[in-house]
PDB file of C-alpha atoms in Angstrom:
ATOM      1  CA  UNK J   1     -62.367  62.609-111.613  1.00  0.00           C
ATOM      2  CA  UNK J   2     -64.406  65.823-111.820  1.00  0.00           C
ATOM      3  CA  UNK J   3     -64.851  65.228-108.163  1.00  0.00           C
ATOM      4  CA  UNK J   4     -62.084  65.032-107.322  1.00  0.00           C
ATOM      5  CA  UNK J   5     -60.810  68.230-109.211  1.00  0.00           C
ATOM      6  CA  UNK J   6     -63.465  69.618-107.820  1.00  0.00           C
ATOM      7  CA  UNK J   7     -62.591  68.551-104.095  1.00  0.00           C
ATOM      8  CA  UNK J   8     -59.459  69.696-104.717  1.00  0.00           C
ATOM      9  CA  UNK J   9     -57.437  66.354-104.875  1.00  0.00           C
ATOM     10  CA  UNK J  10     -55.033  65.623-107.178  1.00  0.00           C
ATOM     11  CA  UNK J  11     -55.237  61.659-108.210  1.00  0.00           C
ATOM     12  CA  UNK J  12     -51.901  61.683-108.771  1.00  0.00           C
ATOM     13  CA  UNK J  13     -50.707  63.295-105.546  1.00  0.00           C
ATOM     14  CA  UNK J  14     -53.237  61.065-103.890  1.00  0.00           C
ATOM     15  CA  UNK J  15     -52.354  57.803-105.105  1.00  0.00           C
ATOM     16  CA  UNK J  16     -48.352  58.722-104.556  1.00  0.00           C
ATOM     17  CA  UNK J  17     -50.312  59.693-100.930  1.00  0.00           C
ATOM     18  CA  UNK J  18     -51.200  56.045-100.605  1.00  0.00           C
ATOM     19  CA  UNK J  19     -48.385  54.778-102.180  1.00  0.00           C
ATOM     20  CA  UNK J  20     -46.124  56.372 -99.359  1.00  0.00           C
ATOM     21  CA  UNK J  21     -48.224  55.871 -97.040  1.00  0.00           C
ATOM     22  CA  UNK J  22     -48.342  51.874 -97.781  1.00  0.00           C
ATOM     23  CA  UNK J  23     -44.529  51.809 -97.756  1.00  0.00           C
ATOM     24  CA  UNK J  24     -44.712  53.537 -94.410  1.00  0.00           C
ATOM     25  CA  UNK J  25     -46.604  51.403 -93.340  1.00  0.00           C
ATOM     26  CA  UNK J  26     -44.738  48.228 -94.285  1.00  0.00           C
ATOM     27  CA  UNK J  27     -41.703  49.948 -93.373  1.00  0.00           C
ATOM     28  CA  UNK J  28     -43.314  50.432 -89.503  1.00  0.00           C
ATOM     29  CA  UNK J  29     -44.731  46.815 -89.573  1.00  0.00           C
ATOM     30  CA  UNK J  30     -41.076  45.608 -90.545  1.00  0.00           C
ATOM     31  CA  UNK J  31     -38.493  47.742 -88.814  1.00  0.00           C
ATOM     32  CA  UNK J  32     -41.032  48.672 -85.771  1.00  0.00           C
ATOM     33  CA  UNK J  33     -43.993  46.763 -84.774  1.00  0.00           C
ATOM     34  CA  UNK J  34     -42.775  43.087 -85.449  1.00  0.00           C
ATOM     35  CA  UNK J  35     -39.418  44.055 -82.999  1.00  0.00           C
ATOM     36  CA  UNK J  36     -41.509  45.394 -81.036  1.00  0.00           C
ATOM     37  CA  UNK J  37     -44.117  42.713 -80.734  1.00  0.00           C
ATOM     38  CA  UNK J  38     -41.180  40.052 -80.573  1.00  0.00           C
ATOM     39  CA  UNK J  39     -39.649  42.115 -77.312  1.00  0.00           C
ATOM     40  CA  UNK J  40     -42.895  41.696 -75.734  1.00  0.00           C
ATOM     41  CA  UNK J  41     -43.331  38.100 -76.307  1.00  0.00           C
ATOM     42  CA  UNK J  42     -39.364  37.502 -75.436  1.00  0.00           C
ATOM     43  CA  UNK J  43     -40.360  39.754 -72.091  1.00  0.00           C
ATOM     44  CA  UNK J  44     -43.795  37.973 -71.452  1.00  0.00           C
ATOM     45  CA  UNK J  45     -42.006  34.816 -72.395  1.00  0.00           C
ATOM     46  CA  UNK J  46     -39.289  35.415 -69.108  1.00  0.00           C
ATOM     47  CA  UNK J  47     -42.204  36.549 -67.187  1.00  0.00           C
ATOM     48  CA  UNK J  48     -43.801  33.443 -67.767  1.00  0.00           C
ATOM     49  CA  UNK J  49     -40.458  31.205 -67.222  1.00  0.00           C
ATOM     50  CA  UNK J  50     -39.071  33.397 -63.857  1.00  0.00           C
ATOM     51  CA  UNK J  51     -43.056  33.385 -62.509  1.00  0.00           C
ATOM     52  CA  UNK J  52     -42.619  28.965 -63.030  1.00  0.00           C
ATOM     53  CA  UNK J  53     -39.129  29.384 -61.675  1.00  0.00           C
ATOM     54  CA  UNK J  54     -40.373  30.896 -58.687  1.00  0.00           C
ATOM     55  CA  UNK J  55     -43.413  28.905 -57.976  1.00  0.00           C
ATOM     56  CA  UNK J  56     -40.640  26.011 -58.540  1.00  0.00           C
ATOM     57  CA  UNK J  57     -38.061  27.501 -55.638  1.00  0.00           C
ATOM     58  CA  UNK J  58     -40.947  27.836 -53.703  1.00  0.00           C
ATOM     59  CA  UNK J  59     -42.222  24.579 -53.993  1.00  0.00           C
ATOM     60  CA  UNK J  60     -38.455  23.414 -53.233  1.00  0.00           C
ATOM     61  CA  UNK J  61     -38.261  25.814 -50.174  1.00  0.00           C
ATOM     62  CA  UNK J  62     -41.122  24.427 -49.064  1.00  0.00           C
ATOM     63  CA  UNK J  63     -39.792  20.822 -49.544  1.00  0.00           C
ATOM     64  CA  UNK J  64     -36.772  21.895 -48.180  1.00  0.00           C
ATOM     65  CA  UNK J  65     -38.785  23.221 -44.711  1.00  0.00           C
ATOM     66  CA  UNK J  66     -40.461  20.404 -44.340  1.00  0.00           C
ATOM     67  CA  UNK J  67     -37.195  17.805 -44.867  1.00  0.00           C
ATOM     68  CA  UNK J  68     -35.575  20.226 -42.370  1.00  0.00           C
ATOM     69  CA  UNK J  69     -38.612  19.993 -39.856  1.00  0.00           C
ATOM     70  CA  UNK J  70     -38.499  16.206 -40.414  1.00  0.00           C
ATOM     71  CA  UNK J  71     -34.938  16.254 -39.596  1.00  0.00           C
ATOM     72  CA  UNK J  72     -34.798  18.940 -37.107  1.00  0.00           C
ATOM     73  CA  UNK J  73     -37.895  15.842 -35.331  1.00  0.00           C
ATOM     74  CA  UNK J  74     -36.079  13.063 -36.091  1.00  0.00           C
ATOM     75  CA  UNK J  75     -32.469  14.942 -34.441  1.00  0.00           C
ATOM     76  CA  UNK J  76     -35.042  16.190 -31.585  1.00  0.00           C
ATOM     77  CA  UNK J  77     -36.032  12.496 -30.990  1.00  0.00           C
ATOM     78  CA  UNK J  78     -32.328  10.810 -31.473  1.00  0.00           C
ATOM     79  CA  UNK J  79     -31.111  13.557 -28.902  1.00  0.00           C
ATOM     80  CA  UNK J  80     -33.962  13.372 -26.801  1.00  0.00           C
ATOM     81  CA  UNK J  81     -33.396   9.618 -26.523  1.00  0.00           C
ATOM     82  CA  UNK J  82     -29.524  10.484 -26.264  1.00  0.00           C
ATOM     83  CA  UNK J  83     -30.284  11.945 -23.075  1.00  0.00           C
ATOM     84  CA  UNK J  84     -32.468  10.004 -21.700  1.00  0.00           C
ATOM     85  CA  UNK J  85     -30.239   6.977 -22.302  1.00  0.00           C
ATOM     86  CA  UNK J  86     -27.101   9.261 -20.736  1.00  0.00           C
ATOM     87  CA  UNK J  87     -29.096  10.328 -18.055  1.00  0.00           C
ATOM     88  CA  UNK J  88     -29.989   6.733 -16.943  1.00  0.00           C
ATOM     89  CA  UNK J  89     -26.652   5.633 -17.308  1.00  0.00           C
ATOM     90  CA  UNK J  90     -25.769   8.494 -15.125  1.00  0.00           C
ATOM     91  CA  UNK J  91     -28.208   7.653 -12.358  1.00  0.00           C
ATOM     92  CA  UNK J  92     -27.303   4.216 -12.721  1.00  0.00           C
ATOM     93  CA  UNK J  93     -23.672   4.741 -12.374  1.00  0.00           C
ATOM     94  CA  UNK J  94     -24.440   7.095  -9.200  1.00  0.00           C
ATOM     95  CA  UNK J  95     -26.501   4.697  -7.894  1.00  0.00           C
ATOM     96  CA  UNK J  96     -23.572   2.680  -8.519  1.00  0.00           C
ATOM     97  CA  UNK J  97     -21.077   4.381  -6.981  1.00  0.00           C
ATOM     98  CA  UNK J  98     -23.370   5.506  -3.995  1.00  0.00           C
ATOM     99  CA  UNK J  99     -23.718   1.963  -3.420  1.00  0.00           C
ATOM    100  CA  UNK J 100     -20.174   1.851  -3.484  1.00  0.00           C
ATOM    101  CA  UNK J 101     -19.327   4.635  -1.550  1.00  0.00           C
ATOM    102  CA  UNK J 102     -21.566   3.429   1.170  1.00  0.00           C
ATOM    103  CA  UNK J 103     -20.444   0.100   1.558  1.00  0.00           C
ATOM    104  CA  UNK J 104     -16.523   1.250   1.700  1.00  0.00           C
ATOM    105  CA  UNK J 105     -18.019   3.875   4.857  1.00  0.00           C
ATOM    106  CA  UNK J 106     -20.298   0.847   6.192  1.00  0.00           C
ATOM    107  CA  UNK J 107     -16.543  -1.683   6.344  1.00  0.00           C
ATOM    108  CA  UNK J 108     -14.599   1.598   7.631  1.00  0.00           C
ATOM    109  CA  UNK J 109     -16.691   2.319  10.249  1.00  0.00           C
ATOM    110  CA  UNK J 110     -17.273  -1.856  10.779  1.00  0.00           C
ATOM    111  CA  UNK J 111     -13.394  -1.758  10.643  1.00  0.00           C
ATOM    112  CA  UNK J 112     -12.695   1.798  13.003  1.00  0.00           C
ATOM    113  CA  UNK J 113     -15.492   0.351  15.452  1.00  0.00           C
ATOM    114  CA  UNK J 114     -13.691  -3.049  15.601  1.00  0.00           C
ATOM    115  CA  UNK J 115     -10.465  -1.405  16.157  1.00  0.00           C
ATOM    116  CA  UNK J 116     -11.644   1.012  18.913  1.00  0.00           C
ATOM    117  CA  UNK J 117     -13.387  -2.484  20.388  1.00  0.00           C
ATOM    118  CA  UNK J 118      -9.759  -4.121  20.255  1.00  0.00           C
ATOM    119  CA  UNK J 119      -7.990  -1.044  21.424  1.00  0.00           C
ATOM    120  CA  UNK J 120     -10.257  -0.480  24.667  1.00  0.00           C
ATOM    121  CA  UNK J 121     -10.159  -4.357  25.210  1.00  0.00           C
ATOM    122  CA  UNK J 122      -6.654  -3.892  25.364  1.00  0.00           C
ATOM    123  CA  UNK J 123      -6.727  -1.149  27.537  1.00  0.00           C
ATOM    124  CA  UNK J 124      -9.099  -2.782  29.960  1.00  0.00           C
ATOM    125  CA  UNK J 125      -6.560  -5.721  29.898  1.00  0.00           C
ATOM    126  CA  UNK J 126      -3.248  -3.563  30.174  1.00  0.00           C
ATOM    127  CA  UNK J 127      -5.276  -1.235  33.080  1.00  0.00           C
ATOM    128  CA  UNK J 128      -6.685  -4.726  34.844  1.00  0.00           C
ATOM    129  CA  UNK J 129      -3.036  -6.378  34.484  1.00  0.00           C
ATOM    130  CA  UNK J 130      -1.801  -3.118  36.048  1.00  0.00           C
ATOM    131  CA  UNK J 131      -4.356  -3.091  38.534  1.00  0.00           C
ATOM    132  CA  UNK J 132      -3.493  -6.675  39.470  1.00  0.00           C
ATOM    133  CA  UNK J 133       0.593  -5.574  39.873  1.00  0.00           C
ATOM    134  CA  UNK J 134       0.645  -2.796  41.938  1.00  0.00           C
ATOM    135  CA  UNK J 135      -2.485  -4.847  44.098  1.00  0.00           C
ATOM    136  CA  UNK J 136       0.083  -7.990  44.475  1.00  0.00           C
ATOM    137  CA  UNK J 137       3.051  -5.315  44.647  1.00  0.00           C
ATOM    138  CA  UNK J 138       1.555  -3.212  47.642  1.00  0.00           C
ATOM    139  CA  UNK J 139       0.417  -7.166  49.250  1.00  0.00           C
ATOM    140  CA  UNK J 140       3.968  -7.654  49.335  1.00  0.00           C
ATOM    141  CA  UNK J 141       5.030  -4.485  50.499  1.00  0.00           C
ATOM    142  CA  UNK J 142       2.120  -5.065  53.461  1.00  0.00           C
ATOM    143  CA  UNK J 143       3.487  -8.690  54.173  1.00  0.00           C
ATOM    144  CA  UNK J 144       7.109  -7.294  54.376  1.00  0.00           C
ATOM    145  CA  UNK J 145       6.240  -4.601  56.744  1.00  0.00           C
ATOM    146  CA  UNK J 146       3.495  -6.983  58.664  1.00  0.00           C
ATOM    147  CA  UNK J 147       4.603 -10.556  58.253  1.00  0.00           C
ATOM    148  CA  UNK J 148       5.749 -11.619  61.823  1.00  0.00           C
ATOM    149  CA  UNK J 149       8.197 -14.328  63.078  1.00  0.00           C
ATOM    150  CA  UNK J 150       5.146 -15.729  64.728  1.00  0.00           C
ATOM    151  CA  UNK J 151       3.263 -15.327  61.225  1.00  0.00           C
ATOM    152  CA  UNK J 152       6.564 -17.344  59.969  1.00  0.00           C
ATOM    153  CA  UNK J 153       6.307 -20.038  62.926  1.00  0.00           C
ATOM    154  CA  UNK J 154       2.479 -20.537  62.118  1.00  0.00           C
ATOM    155  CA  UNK J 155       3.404 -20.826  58.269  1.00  0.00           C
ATOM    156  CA  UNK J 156       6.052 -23.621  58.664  1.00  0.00           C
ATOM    157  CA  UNK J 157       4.393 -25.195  60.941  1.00  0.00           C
ATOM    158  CA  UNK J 158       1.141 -25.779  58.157  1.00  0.00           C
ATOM    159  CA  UNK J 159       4.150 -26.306  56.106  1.00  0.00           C
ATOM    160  CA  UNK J 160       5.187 -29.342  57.641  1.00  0.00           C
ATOM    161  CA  UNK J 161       1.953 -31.581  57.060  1.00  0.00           C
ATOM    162  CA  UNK J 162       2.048 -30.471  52.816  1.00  0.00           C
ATOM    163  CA  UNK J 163       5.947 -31.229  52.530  1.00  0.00           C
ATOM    164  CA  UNK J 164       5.179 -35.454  52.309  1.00  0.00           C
ATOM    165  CA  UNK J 165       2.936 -34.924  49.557  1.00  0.00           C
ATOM    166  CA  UNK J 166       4.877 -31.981  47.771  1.00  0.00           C
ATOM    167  CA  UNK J 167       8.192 -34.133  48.095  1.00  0.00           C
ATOM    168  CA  UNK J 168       6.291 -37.400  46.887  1.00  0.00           C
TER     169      UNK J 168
ATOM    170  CA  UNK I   1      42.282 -17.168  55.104  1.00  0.00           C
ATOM    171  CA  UNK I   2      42.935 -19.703  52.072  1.00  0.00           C
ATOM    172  CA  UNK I   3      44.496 -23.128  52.618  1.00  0.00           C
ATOM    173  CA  UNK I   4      46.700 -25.451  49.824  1.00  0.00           C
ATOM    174  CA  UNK I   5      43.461 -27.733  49.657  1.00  0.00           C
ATOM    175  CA  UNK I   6      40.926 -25.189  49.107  1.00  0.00           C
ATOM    176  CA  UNK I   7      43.247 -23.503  46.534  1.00  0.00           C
ATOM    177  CA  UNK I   8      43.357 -26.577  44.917  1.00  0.00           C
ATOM    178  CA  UNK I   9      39.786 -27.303  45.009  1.00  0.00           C
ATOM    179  CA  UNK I  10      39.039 -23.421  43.159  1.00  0.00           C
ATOM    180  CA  UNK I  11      41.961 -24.254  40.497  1.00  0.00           C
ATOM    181  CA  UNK I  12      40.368 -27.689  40.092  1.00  0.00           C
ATOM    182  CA  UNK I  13      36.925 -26.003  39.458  1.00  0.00           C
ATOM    183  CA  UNK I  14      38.654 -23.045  37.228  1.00  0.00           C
ATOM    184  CA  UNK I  15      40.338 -26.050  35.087  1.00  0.00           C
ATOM    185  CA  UNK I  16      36.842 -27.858  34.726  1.00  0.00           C
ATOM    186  CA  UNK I  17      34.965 -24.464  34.041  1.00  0.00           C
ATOM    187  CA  UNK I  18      37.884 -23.733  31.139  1.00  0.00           C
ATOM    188  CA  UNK I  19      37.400 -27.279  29.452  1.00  0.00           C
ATOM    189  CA  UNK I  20      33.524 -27.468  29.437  1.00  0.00           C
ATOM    190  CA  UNK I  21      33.908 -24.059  27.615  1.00  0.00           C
ATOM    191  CA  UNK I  22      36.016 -25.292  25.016  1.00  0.00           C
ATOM    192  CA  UNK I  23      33.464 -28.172  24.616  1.00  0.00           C
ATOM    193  CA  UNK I  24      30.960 -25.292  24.333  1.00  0.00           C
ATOM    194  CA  UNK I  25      29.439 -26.294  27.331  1.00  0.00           C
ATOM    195  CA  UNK I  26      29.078 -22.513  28.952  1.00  0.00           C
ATOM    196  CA  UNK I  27      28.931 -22.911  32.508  1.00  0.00           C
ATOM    197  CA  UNK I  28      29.886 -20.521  35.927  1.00  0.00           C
ATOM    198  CA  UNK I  29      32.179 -21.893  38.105  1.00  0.00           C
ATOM    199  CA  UNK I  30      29.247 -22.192  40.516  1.00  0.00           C
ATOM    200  CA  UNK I  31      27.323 -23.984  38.681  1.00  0.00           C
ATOM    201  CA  UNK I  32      30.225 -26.383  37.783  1.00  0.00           C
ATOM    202  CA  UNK I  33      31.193 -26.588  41.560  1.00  0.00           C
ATOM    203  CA  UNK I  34      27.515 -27.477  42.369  1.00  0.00           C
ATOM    204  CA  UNK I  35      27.496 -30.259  39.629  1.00  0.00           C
ATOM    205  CA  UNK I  36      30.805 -31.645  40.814  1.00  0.00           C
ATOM    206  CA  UNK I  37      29.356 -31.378  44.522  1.00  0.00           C
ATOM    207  CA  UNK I  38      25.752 -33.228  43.598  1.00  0.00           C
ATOM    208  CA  UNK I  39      28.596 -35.614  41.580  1.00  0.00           C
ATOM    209  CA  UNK I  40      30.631 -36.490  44.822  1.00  0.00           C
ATOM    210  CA  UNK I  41      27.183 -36.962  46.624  1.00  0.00           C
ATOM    211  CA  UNK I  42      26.102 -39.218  44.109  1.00  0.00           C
ATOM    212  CA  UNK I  43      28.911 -41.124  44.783  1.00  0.00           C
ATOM    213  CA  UNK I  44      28.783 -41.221  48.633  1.00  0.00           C
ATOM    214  CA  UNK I  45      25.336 -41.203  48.384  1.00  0.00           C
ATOM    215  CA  UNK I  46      24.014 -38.054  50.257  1.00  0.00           C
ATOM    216  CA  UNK I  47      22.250 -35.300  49.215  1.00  0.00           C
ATOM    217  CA  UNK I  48      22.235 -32.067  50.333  1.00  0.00           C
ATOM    218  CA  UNK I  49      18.770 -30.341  50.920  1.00  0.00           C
ATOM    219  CA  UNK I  50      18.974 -26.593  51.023  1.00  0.00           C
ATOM    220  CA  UNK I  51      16.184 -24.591  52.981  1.00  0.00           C
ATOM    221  CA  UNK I  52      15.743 -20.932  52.265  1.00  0.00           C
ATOM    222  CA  UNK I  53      13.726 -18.804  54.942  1.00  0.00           C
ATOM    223  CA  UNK I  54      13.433 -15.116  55.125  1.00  0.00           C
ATOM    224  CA  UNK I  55      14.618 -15.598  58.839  1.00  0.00           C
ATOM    225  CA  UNK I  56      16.993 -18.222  58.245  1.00  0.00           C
ATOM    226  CA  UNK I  57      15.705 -20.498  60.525  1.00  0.00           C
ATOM    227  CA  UNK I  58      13.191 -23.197  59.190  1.00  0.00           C
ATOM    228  CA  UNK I  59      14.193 -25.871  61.501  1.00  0.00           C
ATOM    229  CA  UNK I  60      10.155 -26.936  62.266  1.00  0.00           C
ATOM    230  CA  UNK I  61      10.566 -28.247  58.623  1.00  0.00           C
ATOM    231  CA  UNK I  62      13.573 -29.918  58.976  1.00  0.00           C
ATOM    232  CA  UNK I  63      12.156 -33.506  60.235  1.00  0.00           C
ATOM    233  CA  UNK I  64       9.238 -33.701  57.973  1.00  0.00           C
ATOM    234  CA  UNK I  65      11.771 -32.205  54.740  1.00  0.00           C
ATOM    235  CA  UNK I  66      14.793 -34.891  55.393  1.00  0.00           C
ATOM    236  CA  UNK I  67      11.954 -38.178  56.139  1.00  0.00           C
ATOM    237  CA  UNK I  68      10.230 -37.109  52.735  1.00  0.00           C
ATOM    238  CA  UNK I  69      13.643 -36.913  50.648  1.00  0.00           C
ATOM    239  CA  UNK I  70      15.362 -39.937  52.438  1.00  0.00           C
ATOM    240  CA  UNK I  71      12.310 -41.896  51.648  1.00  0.00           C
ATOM    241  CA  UNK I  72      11.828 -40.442  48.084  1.00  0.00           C
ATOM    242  CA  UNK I  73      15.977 -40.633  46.789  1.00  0.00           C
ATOM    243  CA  UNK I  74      16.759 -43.133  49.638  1.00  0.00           C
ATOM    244  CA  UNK I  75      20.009 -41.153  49.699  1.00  0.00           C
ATOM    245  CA  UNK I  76      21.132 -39.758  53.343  1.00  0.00           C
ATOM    246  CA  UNK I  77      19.994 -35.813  53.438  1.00  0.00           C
ATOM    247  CA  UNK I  78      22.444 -33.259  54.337  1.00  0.00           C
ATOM    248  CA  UNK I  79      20.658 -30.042  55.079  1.00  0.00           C
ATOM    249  CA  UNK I  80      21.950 -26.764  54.792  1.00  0.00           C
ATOM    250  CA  UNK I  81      19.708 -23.635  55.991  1.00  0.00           C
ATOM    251  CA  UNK I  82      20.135 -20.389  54.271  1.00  0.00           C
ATOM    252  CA  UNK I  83      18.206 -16.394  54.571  1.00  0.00           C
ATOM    253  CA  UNK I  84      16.616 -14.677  51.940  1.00  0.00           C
ATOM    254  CA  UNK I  85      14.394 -12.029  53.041  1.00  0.00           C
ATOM    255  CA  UNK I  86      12.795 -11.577  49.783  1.00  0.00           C
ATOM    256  CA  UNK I  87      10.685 -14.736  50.363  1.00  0.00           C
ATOM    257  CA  UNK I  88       9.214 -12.504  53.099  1.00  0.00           C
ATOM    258  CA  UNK I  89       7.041 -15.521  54.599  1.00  0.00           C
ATOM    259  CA  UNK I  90       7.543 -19.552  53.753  1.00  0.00           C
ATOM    260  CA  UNK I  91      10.445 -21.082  52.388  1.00  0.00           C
ATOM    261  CA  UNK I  92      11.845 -23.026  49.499  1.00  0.00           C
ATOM    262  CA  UNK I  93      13.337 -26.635  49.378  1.00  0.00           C
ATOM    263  CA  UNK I  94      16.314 -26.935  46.936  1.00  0.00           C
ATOM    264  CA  UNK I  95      17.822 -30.947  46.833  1.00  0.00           C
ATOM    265  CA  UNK I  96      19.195 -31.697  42.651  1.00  0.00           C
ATOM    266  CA  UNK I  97      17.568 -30.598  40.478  1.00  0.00           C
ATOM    267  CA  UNK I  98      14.703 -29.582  42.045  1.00  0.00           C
ATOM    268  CA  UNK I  99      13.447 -26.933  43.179  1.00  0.00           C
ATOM    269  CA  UNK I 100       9.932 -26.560  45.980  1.00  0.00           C
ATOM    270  CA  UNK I 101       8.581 -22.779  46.369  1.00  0.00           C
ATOM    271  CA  UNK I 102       6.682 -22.656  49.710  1.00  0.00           C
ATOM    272  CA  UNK I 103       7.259 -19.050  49.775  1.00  0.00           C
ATOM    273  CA  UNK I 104       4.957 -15.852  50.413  1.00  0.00           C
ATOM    274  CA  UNK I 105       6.499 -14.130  47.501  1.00  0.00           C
ATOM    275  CA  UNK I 106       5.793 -17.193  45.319  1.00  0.00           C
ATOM    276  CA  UNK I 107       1.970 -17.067  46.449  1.00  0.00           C
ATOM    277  CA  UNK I 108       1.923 -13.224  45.923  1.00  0.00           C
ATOM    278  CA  UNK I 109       3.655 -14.151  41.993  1.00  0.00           C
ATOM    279  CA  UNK I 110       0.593 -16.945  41.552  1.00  0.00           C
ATOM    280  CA  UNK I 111      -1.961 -14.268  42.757  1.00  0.00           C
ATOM    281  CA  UNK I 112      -0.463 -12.070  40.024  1.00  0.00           C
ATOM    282  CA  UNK I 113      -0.440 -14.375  37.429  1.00  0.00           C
ATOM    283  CA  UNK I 114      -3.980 -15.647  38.248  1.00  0.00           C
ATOM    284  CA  UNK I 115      -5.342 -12.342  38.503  1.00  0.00           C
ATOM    285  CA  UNK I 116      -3.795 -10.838  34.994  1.00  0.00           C
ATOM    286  CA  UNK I 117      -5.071 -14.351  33.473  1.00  0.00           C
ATOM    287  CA  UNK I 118      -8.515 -13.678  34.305  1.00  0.00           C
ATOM    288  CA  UNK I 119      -8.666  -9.969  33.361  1.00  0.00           C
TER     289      UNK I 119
END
């Protein structure tokens, strides 16, 4: 006690000191530190849960990426054979109507050829039945101008042995 | 120069014309007077043999024309001669109904015919 008169310090000053300074410090823990504490753990808490959510979009992005590769393949494929099957039925339907085509040209021409055949067999026959006409038609013109009386005598007179028969 | 029998004879044929055309029987009157001539020769039994010439004049044929006929129809043969210069050589026998081309334009029509049959 001496001591502490001596030091200077009051006991009574000091223990109301302490006695403050315990209620401050309660009244810190309480009203300060706890809130405080609980913020960080509420904070570290949604730290925690948006880190998990994030790792968790990730993990559906990449899910998500790889569906969309697998279906972005699969469409490739189903398109790829799309085509391939509309591009055969393509060539097979120009083969088609090449084949077509070709055979209509092939009985045209069979058909124009035949024609032009008929046509100039025609004309051969018209020209060679003209030919014959005016060759029997300029005869007789000749015989008028030429045939004699004595022609005439020697005519009826090889006449007279084909009349029995002719009259028979 | 007409006479009362030969008028006669045309309105006889212009009568006979009139009623085969109502029977629709269309006939000339020369036809009809050559059917009621081969009728009257049928009857008096002649025939008459008509030879066509481009002269006129096919009397080399006569013999050999009038034995053949007599001895085919064993009618007597009445010939009459007649020109037609388009025969230009030849001659044709008419006698009924038929009808024997001996003719140069007849040949020259057979040459034709031949000739555009072949071609």
């Amino acid at each position: 006690m001496e001591l502490l008169n001596a030091l200077g310090i009051d006991l009574g000053v000091l223990i109301s000191q302490l006695i403050n300074y315990g209620i401050l410090l309660v009244a810190l823990t309480v009203l300060l530190y706890r809130p405080i504490l609980k913020l960080l753990d509420e904070r570290k808490d949604r730290i925690a849960k948006s880190m998990e959510d994030s790792k968790k979009i990730e993990h559906q992005l990449k899910e998500m990426e790889t569906s969309r590769k697998a279906a972005m393949k699969e469409l490739d494929q189903k398109s790829s054979a799309l085509l391939a099957e509309a591009k055969k039925q393509a060539d097979t339907s120009r083969s088609e109507l090449m084949k077509a085509a070709e055979q209509e040209v092939s009985a045209l021409l069979e058909r124009g050829k035949k024609q032009l055949e008929d046509e100039k067999r025609k004309m051969v026959a018209d020209l060679e039945k003209t030919v014959a006409k005016v060759t029997v038609a300029l005869a007789g013109k000749i015989l008028e101008r030429e045939f004699t009386p004595a022609d005439q005598s020697r005519l009826l007179s090889s006449l007279q042995k084909d009349i029995p028969a002719l009259i028979q | 120069m007409s006479t009362p029998s030969l008028d006669l004879a045309h309105a006889a044929i212009a009568a006979l014309t009139e009623a085969l055309q109502k029977e629709g029987q269309n006939a000339t009157p020369e036809e009809v007077l050559c059917l009621v001539t081969q009728a009257a020769e049928e009857s008096a039994g002649t025939l008459t043999v008509t030879i066509a010439s481009p002269t006129g004049d096919a009397a080399s044929l006569i013999p050999a024309i009038s034995t053949a006929i007599e001895k085919k129809t064993g009618k007597k043969v009445h010939i009459k001669q007649r020109k037609d210069s388009s025969l230009i050589g030849g001659a044709t026998v008419s006698y009924g109904d038929e009808r024997i081309d001996l003719s140069v334009k007849r040949s020259l029509e057979d040459a034709e015919m031949l000739l555009s049959q072949n071609s």
